[in-house]
Structure formats: C-alpha cells, structure tokens
mmCIF file of C-alpha atoms in Angstrom:
data_model
loop_
_atom_site.group_PDB
_atom_site.id
_atom_site.type_symbol
_atom_site.label_atom_id
_atom_site.label_comp_id
_atom_site.label_asym_id
_atom_site.label_seq_id
_atom_site.Cartn_x
_atom_site.Cartn_y
_atom_site.Cartn_z
ATOM 1 C CA MET A 1 204.438 117.771 47.659
ATOM 2 C CA ASP A 2 207.355 118.288 50.104
ATOM 3 C CA ASP A 3 207.526 120.722 53.034
ATOM 4 C CA THR A 4 209.890 123.066 51.217
ATOM 5 C CA HIS A 5 207.479 123.477 48.316
ATOM 6 C CA LEU A 6 204.545 123.987 50.696
ATOM 7 C CA ARG A 7 206.449 126.703 52.561
ATOM 8 C CA SER A 8 207.327 128.335 49.240
ATOM 9 C CA VAL A 9 203.689 128.375 48.111
ATOM 10 C CA ALA A 10 202.549 129.700 51.497
ATOM 11 C CA GLY A 11 205.240 132.372 51.387
ATOM 12 C CA ARG A 12 204.159 133.541 47.942
ATOM 13 C CA GLY A 13 200.523 133.648 49.104
ATOM 14 C CA ALA A 14 201.430 135.686 52.176
ATOM 15 C CA ALA A 15 203.552 138.037 50.076
ATOM 16 C CA ALA A 16 200.696 138.525 47.611
ATOM 17 C CA THR A 17 198.260 139.173 50.455
ATOM 18 C CA GLY A 18 200.676 141.571 52.131
ATOM 19 C CA GLY A 19 201.308 143.318 48.823
ATOM 20 C CA ALA A 20 197.572 143.751 48.239
ATOM 21 C CA ALA A 21 197.156 145.117 51.770
ATOM 22 C CA ARG A 22 199.956 147.639 51.176
ATOM 23 C CA ARG A 23 198.413 148.725 47.878
ATOM 24 C CA PHE A 24 195.027 149.078 49.600
ATOM 25 C CA ALA A 25 196.623 151.267 52.289
ATOM 26 C CA THR A 26 198.397 153.301 49.596
ATOM 27 C CA GLY A 27 195.070 153.918 47.876
ATOM 28 C CA ALA A 28 193.418 154.983 51.125
ATOM 29 C CA GLY A 29 196.327 157.335 51.745
ATOM 30 C CA LEU A 30 195.628 159.128 48.459
ATOM 31 C CA LEU A 31 192.495 160.630 50.002
ATOM 32 C CA GLY A 32 194.634 162.025 52.819
ATOM 33 C CA ARG A 33 197.097 163.425 50.290
ATOM 34 C CA GLY A 34 194.233 165.002 48.375
ATOM 35 C CA LEU A 35 192.966 166.596 51.578
ATOM 36 C CA GLY A 36 196.431 167.963 52.293
ATOM 37 C CA LEU A 37 196.624 169.513 48.818
ATOM 38 C CA VAL A 38 193.220 171.139 49.210
ATOM 39 C CA LEU A 39 193.895 172.516 52.690
ATOM 40 C CA ARG A 40 197.158 174.070 51.497
ATOM 41 C CA ASN A 41 195.387 175.679 48.549
ATOM 42 C CA PRO A 42 192.327 177.768 49.547
ATOM 43 C CA ARG A 43 191.511 178.193 45.860
ATOM 44 C CA MET A 44 190.929 174.449 45.492
ATOM 45 C CA LEU A 45 188.821 174.383 48.643
ATOM 46 C CA GLY A 46 186.618 177.246 47.505
ATOM 47 C CA LEU A 47 186.170 175.787 44.022
ATOM 48 C CA GLY A 48 185.153 172.414 45.380
ATOM 49 C CA LEU A 49 182.779 173.321 48.190
ATOM 50 C CA LEU A 50 180.105 175.230 46.250
ATOM 51 C CA PRO A 51 178.808 172.348 44.055
ATOM 52 C CA ALA A 52 179.013 169.974 47.029
ATOM 53 C CA VAL A 53 176.956 172.352 49.194
ATOM 54 C CA ILE A 54 174.293 172.600 46.473
ATOM 55 C CA SER A 55 174.108 168.799 46.216
ATOM 56 C CA GLY A 56 174.178 168.491 49.997
ATOM 57 C CA VAL A 57 171.109 170.686 50.397
ATOM 58 C CA LEU A 58 169.287 168.698 47.704
ATOM 59 C CA TYR A 59 170.118 165.325 49.280
ATOM 60 C CA ALA A 60 169.296 166.551 52.786
ATOM 61 C CA ALA A 61 165.820 167.506 51.568
ATOM 62 C CA LEU A 62 165.388 164.052 50.010
ATOM 63 C CA LEU A 63 166.538 162.347 53.224
ATOM 64 C CA ILE A 64 164.121 164.378 55.358
ATOM 65 C CA THR A 65 161.300 163.454 52.984
ATOM 66 C CA LEU A 66 162.239 159.773 53.250
ATOM 67 C CA ILE A 67 162.243 159.874 57.053
ATOM 68 C CA VAL A 68 158.860 161.639 57.153
ATOM 69 C CA PHE A 69 157.263 158.931 55.009
ATOM 70 C CA ILE A 70 159.311 155.941 56.241
ATOM 71 C CA SER A 71 156.353 154.375 58.090
ATOM 72 C CA ASP A 72 154.194 154.353 54.960
ATOM 73 C CA LEU A 73 157.044 153.091 52.804
ATOM 74 C CA SER A 74 157.988 150.255 55.181
ATOM 75 C CA ALA A 75 154.335 149.223 55.364
ATOM 76 C CA GLY A 76 154.167 149.237 51.584
ATOM 77 C CA VAL A 77 157.151 146.932 51.090
ATOM 78 C CA THR A 78 155.917 144.535 53.814
ATOM 79 C CA TRP A 79 152.353 144.210 52.548
ATOM 80 C CA PHE A 80 152.592 140.460 53.053
ATOM 81 C CA ALA A 81 152.714 141.013 56.841
ATOM 82 C CA ASP A 82 149.347 142.798 57.075
ATOM 83 C CA ASP A 83 147.649 139.747 58.614
ATOM 84 C CA TRP A 84 150.486 138.870 61.011
ATOM 85 C CA SER A 85 150.329 139.453 64.752
ATOM 86 C CA ALA A 86 150.927 143.059 65.828
ATOM 87 C CA PHE A 87 154.359 142.261 67.301
ATOM 88 C CA ALA A 88 155.613 140.361 64.226
ATOM 89 C CA ARG A 89 154.173 142.958 61.837
ATOM 90 C CA ASP A 90 155.744 145.874 63.707
ATOM 91 C CA LEU A 91 159.072 144.068 63.962
ATOM 92 C CA ILE A 92 159.324 143.308 60.237
ATOM 93 C CA ARG A 93 158.355 146.892 59.420
ATOM 94 C CA VAL A 94 161.036 148.301 61.700
ATOM 95 C CA VAL A 95 163.571 146.054 59.940
ATOM 96 C CA ALA A 96 162.190 147.127 56.544
ATOM 97 C CA GLY A 97 162.417 150.799 57.515
ATOM 98 C CA ALA A 98 166.013 150.395 58.633
ATOM 99 C CA ALA A 99 166.832 148.538 55.412
ATOM 100 C CA LEU A 100 165.187 151.247 53.296
ATOM 101 C CA ILE A 101 167.213 153.938 55.032
ATOM 102 C CA GLY A 102 170.363 151.834 54.615
ATOM 103 C CA LEU A 103 169.692 151.286 50.909
ATOM 104 C CA SER A 104 168.937 154.983 50.448
ATOM 105 C CA GLY A 105 172.176 155.837 52.240
ATOM 106 C CA LEU A 106 174.204 153.536 49.975
ATOM 107 C CA ILE A 107 172.599 154.837 46.795
ATOM 108 C CA GLY A 108 172.796 158.391 48.139
ATOM 109 C CA VAL A 109 176.543 158.165 48.749
ATOM 110 C CA LEU A 110 177.137 156.832 45.245
ATOM 111 C CA THR A 111 174.774 159.114 43.367
ATOM 112 C CA PHE A 112 175.838 162.154 45.412
ATOM 113 C CA THR A 113 179.291 161.932 43.867
ATOM 114 C CA ALA A 114 177.940 161.519 40.340
ATOM 115 C CA VAL A 115 175.463 164.389 40.715
ATOM 116 C CA THR A 116 178.007 166.688 42.381
ATOM 117 C CA LEU A 117 180.616 165.970 39.730
ATOM 118 C CA LEU A 118 178.031 166.803 37.078
ATOM 119 C CA ILE A 119 176.958 170.051 38.774
ATOM 120 C CA GLY A 120 180.516 171.107 39.478
ATOM 121 C CA ASP A 121 182.201 169.803 36.321
ATOM 122 C CA PRO A 122 184.006 173.095 35.503
ATOM 123 C CA PHE A 123 185.070 173.533 39.154
ATOM 124 C CA TYR A 124 186.393 170.005 39.544
ATOM 125 C CA GLU A 125 188.082 170.185 36.171
ATOM 126 C CA LYS A 126 190.017 173.145 37.547
ATOM 127 C CA ILE A 127 190.919 171.368 40.808
ATOM 128 C CA SER A 128 192.098 168.312 38.916
ATOM 129 C CA GLY A 129 194.113 170.503 36.551
ATOM 130 C CA LEU A 130 195.851 172.220 39.468
ATOM 131 C CA VAL A 131 196.811 168.827 40.934
ATOM 132 C CA GLU A 132 198.100 167.634 37.548
ATOM 133 C CA ALA A 133 200.167 170.801 37.086
ATOM 134 C CA ARG A 134 201.708 170.373 40.537
ATOM 135 C CA HIS A 135 202.932 166.904 39.602
ATOM 136 C CA GLY A 136 204.249 167.453 36.101
ATOM 137 C CA GLY A 137 201.188 168.215 33.996
ATOM 138 C CA VAL A 138 199.637 166.163 31.191
ATOM 139 C CA PRO A 139 201.865 165.901 28.098
ATOM 140 C CA ASP A 140 199.145 164.195 26.037
ATOM 141 C CA GLU A 141 196.263 166.435 27.139
ATOM 142 C CA VAL A 142 193.253 166.496 24.820
ATOM 143 C CA GLU A 143 191.302 169.742 24.570
ATOM 144 C CA VAL A 144 187.599 169.073 25.175
ATOM 145 C CA SER A 145 184.928 171.771 24.916
ATOM 146 C CA LEU A 146 182.764 172.473 27.963
ATOM 147 C CA GLY A 147 179.648 171.210 26.205
ATOM 148 C CA ARG A 148 181.276 167.950 25.177
ATOM 149 C CA SER A 149 182.769 167.489 28.636
ATOM 150 C CA LEU A 150 179.361 167.981 30.270
ATOM 151 C CA ALA A 151 177.739 165.562 27.819
ATOM 152 C CA ARG A 152 180.345 162.892 28.562
ATOM 153 C CA SER A 153 180.001 163.471 32.292
ATOM 154 C CA LEU A 154 176.224 163.137 32.036
ATOM 155 C CA VAL A 155 176.427 159.849 30.134
ATOM 156 C CA ASP A 156 179.059 158.385 32.458
ATOM 157 C CA SER A 157 177.183 159.572 35.549
ATOM 158 C CA LEU A 158 173.937 157.986 34.362
ATOM 159 C CA ARG A 159 175.748 154.706 33.730
ATOM 160 C CA LEU A 160 177.308 154.723 37.174
ATOM 161 C CA ILE A 161 174.025 155.689 38.854
ATOM 162 C CA GLY A 162 172.401 152.783 37.037
ATOM 163 C CA LEU A 163 175.090 150.438 38.347
ATOM 164 C CA SER A 164 174.612 151.821 41.853
ATOM 165 C CA VAL A 165 170.900 150.988 41.732
ATOM 166 C CA LEU A 166 171.595 147.605 40.105
ATOM 167 C CA PHE A 167 173.902 146.574 42.958
ATOM 168 C CA GLY A 168 171.968 148.415 45.649
ATOM 169 C CA ILE A 169 168.675 146.530 45.237
ATOM 170 C CA PRO A 170 170.172 143.006 45.724
ATOM 171 C CA LEU A 171 172.119 144.309 48.737
ATOM 172 C CA PHE A 172 168.888 145.747 50.123
ATOM 173 C CA LEU A 173 167.161 142.373 49.777
ATOM 174 C CA ALA A 174 170.165 140.544 51.235
ATOM 175 C CA GLY A 175 169.946 142.832 54.255
ATOM 176 C CA PHE A 176 166.885 140.851 55.396
ATOM 177 C CA ILE A 177 168.945 137.644 55.774
ATOM 178 C CA PRO A 178 169.668 137.065 59.479
ATOM 179 C CA VAL A 179 173.331 137.500 60.504
ATOM 180 C CA VAL A 180 174.544 137.730 56.886
ATOM 181 C CA GLY A 181 172.534 140.900 56.347
ATOM 182 C CA GLN A 182 174.200 142.552 59.320
ATOM 183 C CA THR A 183 177.769 141.333 58.733
ATOM 184 C CA VAL A 184 178.616 140.290 55.177
ATOM 185 C CA VAL A 185 176.279 142.671 53.343
ATOM 186 C CA PRO A 186 177.772 145.914 54.796
ATOM 187 C CA VAL A 187 181.279 144.737 53.839
ATOM 188 C CA VAL A 188 180.179 143.852 50.301
ATOM 189 C CA GLY A 189 178.300 147.153 50.087
ATOM 190 C CA GLY A 190 181.411 149.066 51.121
ATOM 191 C CA ALA A 191 183.552 147.262 48.544
ATOM 192 C CA VAL A 192 181.040 147.785 45.725
ATOM 193 C CA GLY A 193 180.493 151.396 46.736
ATOM 194 C CA GLY A 194 184.227 152.003 46.990
ATOM 195 C CA TRP A 195 184.863 150.623 43.518
ATOM 196 C CA LEU A 196 182.121 152.724 41.941
ATOM 197 C CA LEU A 197 183.361 155.861 43.696
ATOM 198 C CA ALA A 198 186.913 155.206 42.473
ATOM 199 C CA VAL A 199 185.574 154.923 38.923
ATOM 200 C CA GLU A 200 183.541 158.128 39.294
ATOM 201 C CA LEU A 201 186.292 160.225 40.841
ATOM 202 C CA THR A 202 188.849 159.402 38.150
ATOM 203 C CA GLY A 203 186.559 160.583 35.364
ATOM 204 C CA VAL A 204 187.958 164.095 34.875
ATOM 205 C CA PRO A 205 191.657 163.070 34.611
ATOM 206 C CA PHE A 206 190.817 160.340 32.111
ATOM 207 C CA GLN A 207 188.665 162.672 30.024
ATOM 208 C CA ARG A 208 191.604 165.079 29.960
ATOM 209 C CA ARG A 209 193.562 162.326 28.188
ATOM 210 C CA GLY A 210 190.754 161.506 25.783
ATOM 211 C CA ARG A 211 189.890 158.246 27.576
ATOM 212 C CA ARG A 212 186.421 156.982 28.328
ATOM 213 C CA LEU A 213 184.700 154.962 31.030
ATOM 214 C CA ARG A 214 185.885 151.583 29.712
ATOM 215 C CA ASP A 215 189.492 152.856 29.741
ATOM 216 C CA ARG A 216 189.062 153.971 33.343
ATOM 217 C CA ARG A 217 187.780 150.590 34.430
ATOM 218 C CA ALA A 218 190.595 148.763 32.679
ATOM 219 C CA ALA A 219 193.279 150.992 34.226
ATOM 220 C CA LEU A 220 191.813 150.704 37.717
ATOM 221 C CA ARG A 221 191.520 146.931 37.404
ATOM 222 C CA GLY A 222 195.271 146.910 36.777
ATOM 223 C CA ASP A 223 195.755 147.924 40.430
ATOM 224 C CA ARG A 224 192.444 146.924 41.978
ATOM 225 C CA PRO A 225 193.658 146.903 45.634
ATOM 226 C CA MET A 226 194.850 150.508 45.400
ATOM 227 C CA ALA A 227 191.666 151.622 43.618
ATOM 228 C CA LEU A 228 189.553 149.875 46.257
ATOM 229 C CA GLY A 229 191.606 151.375 49.080
ATOM 230 C CA PHE A 230 190.955 154.862 47.780
ATOM 231 C CA GLY A 231 187.285 154.238 47.006
ATOM 232 C CA VAL A 232 186.493 152.531 50.319
ATOM 233 C CA ALA A 233 188.181 155.380 52.224
ATOM 234 C CA VAL A 234 186.031 157.900 50.347
ATOM 235 C CA PHE A 235 182.922 155.756 50.859
ATOM 236 C CA ALA A 236 183.525 155.540 54.625
ATOM 237 C CA CYS A 237 184.133 159.298 54.933
ATOM 238 C CA PHE A 238 181.055 160.102 52.862
ATOM 239 C CA LEU A 239 178.914 158.152 55.347
ATOM 240 C CA ILE A 240 179.848 160.685 58.047
ATOM 241 C CA PRO A 241 177.306 163.528 58.300
ATOM 242 C CA LEU A 242 178.497 166.392 56.056
ATOM 243 C CA GLY A 243 181.513 164.263 55.097
ATOM 244 C CA ALA A 244 180.536 164.180 51.431
ATOM 245 C CA VAL A 245 180.144 167.968 51.320
ATOM 246 C CA LEU A 246 183.356 168.842 53.150
ATOM 247 C CA LEU A 247 185.585 166.168 51.591
ATOM 248 C CA MET A 248 184.414 166.354 47.984
ATOM 249 C CA PRO A 249 187.309 168.650 46.889
ATOM 250 C CA ALA A 250 189.793 166.289 48.596
ATOM 251 C CA ALA A 251 188.157 163.287 46.900
ATOM 252 C CA VAL A 252 188.528 164.954 43.491
ATOM 253 C CA ALA A 253 192.193 165.759 44.195
ATOM 254 C CA GLY A 254 192.778 162.212 45.447
ATOM 255 C CA GLY A 255 191.047 160.783 42.374
ATOM 256 C CA THR A 256 193.473 162.742 40.201
ATOM 257 C CA LEU A 257 196.419 161.306 42.145
ATOM 258 C CA LEU A 258 194.959 157.812 41.756
ATOM 259 C CA SER A 259 194.600 158.346 38.012
ATOM 260 C CA ARG A 260 198.225 159.351 37.705
ATOM 261 C CA LYS A 261 199.312 156.330 39.750
ATOM 262 C CA VAL A 262 197.415 153.773 37.661
ATOM 263 C CA LEU A 263 198.679 155.451 34.477
ATOM 264 C CA GLY A 264 202.277 155.222 35.705
ATOM 265 C CA LEU A 265 202.791 158.961 36.158
ATOM 266 C CA PRO A 266 204.639 160.564 39.101
ATOM 267 C CA ILE A 267 202.816 162.097 42.057
ATOM 268 C CA ASP A 268 205.830 162.855 44.251
ATOM 269 C CA SER A 269 207.193 165.944 42.506
#
C-alpha cells in the first residue's frame, strides 16, 4: 500500500471523525435552540414547567428517602464484607453507597423524563405542536385521541424505563472496578443515557406522524452522532440540581427540532 493511498485513507477517516463531531455539536445545539424558543414564548414555558415541577417534587422525596436509608442499603449489598476488618468493611460500604447513589441518579435522570412526559403528555403535545407550526407544520399529521396517545406514551415509557434499568444495573456493577469504574463507566453511562433520552424526547413528534418506537429508533440511528449530541447535552443538564425541572420544556422543544432534522424537514424557517 503506497503513501498516497495511506494518506487518502487517513484523510477519509479524519473527515468522517470530523463530520461526526460536527453532527454531535449540531445535536447538542438543538437543546440551546429549544431553550431559546421556550424563553421567547412564555406560553411554552408555563405549559412545560407544571408537569416537571410535579415530577421534581416526587423524585426529590425519593432521593431524600434513599439518602436517609443509604447506610442500611449499602450494608445490605455488601453483606459479604460483614466479617472483614472495620476499615475494609467501612471502605467498601462507602464505595457501595456512592455507587448506589450514582446508579439511582442515572436511573432517576432517565425515568424522570419518561414519567414527566407521561404526566404532562397534553402539555408537551402542545409545546411540540407550537414548535412544528413555527417551522412549517406537519403535512402528514395523524389525529390521535388523548386516550390513545396516553396509552402509547405509557407503553413506550415502560419500555424505555425497562431499558434504563437493564443498562443501569451492569453500569452499577462496573462502577466497582478500580479506575475503569471511575473513568470509562461514567462516559458509557452518559452515552447510554443520552441515547435513551433522545429516544424519549422524540416520542410526541413521531406519534403525531403515526410512527412508533421502532420507527423512532430507526430514524435516530440514521444520524446517530446528532441524536447522541442532543441526548448527551440533555443528560448533562439534567444532572444539575433542578436542571431537569427547569429545562424540561426546552428539552421537549429540542426533541421536536431533532425529530424534524432526522425526518429531513426544515427547522430554519
């Protein structure tokens, strides 16, 4: 293989990597665009905050309960250390407690979105509709009754919550691995969480077009870097205290923009 061919292959690889990075940045920017839309439209902000506040209060109560009982829980999952020396036993239980809180945080971020979308389905449907109308509407819109929409949202949310738990438990266990648990696992957790959030937050626009969860996944896989960029940005912001409550309307608006992008529809009008 000559030098010219090697440079050509390397150039194509760099271009592909650079292209993926640009698409990732574009996806992350959709959250910012969603926030801008919401801040310029008080109606969107008001519609989106109420369900998020309700979910926020519920999850705050669950977190407080977890913290109160964290000592008992960490002792329960490290039963094998009961006969160890006091120092080793206390150390492993501190690590277990931190891992339990980390796992709960990951699952909480993911399930918060699913639960909030379910609680606020009519509100977020309206926000998404306002974003769609601003950018040209939905020519092939399918009318879905409120009951059917809620039923679909419930089924999809349960599936996504199940996936969150399915991925969350192995990540929790991997968190005990020295070095890897503190470096690789958080990155993998962010990527998995970002993908699941992107799938969740595009639910309403896809339902509006009569498309289901499998259609959403297929469309998002068509531009995975952009979907991940958006989802990871949401995931990171949701880790900030009160971030999930305050940014939920922006995340819904951004998810609508992402849906239009992956479906080849304009978002610049």
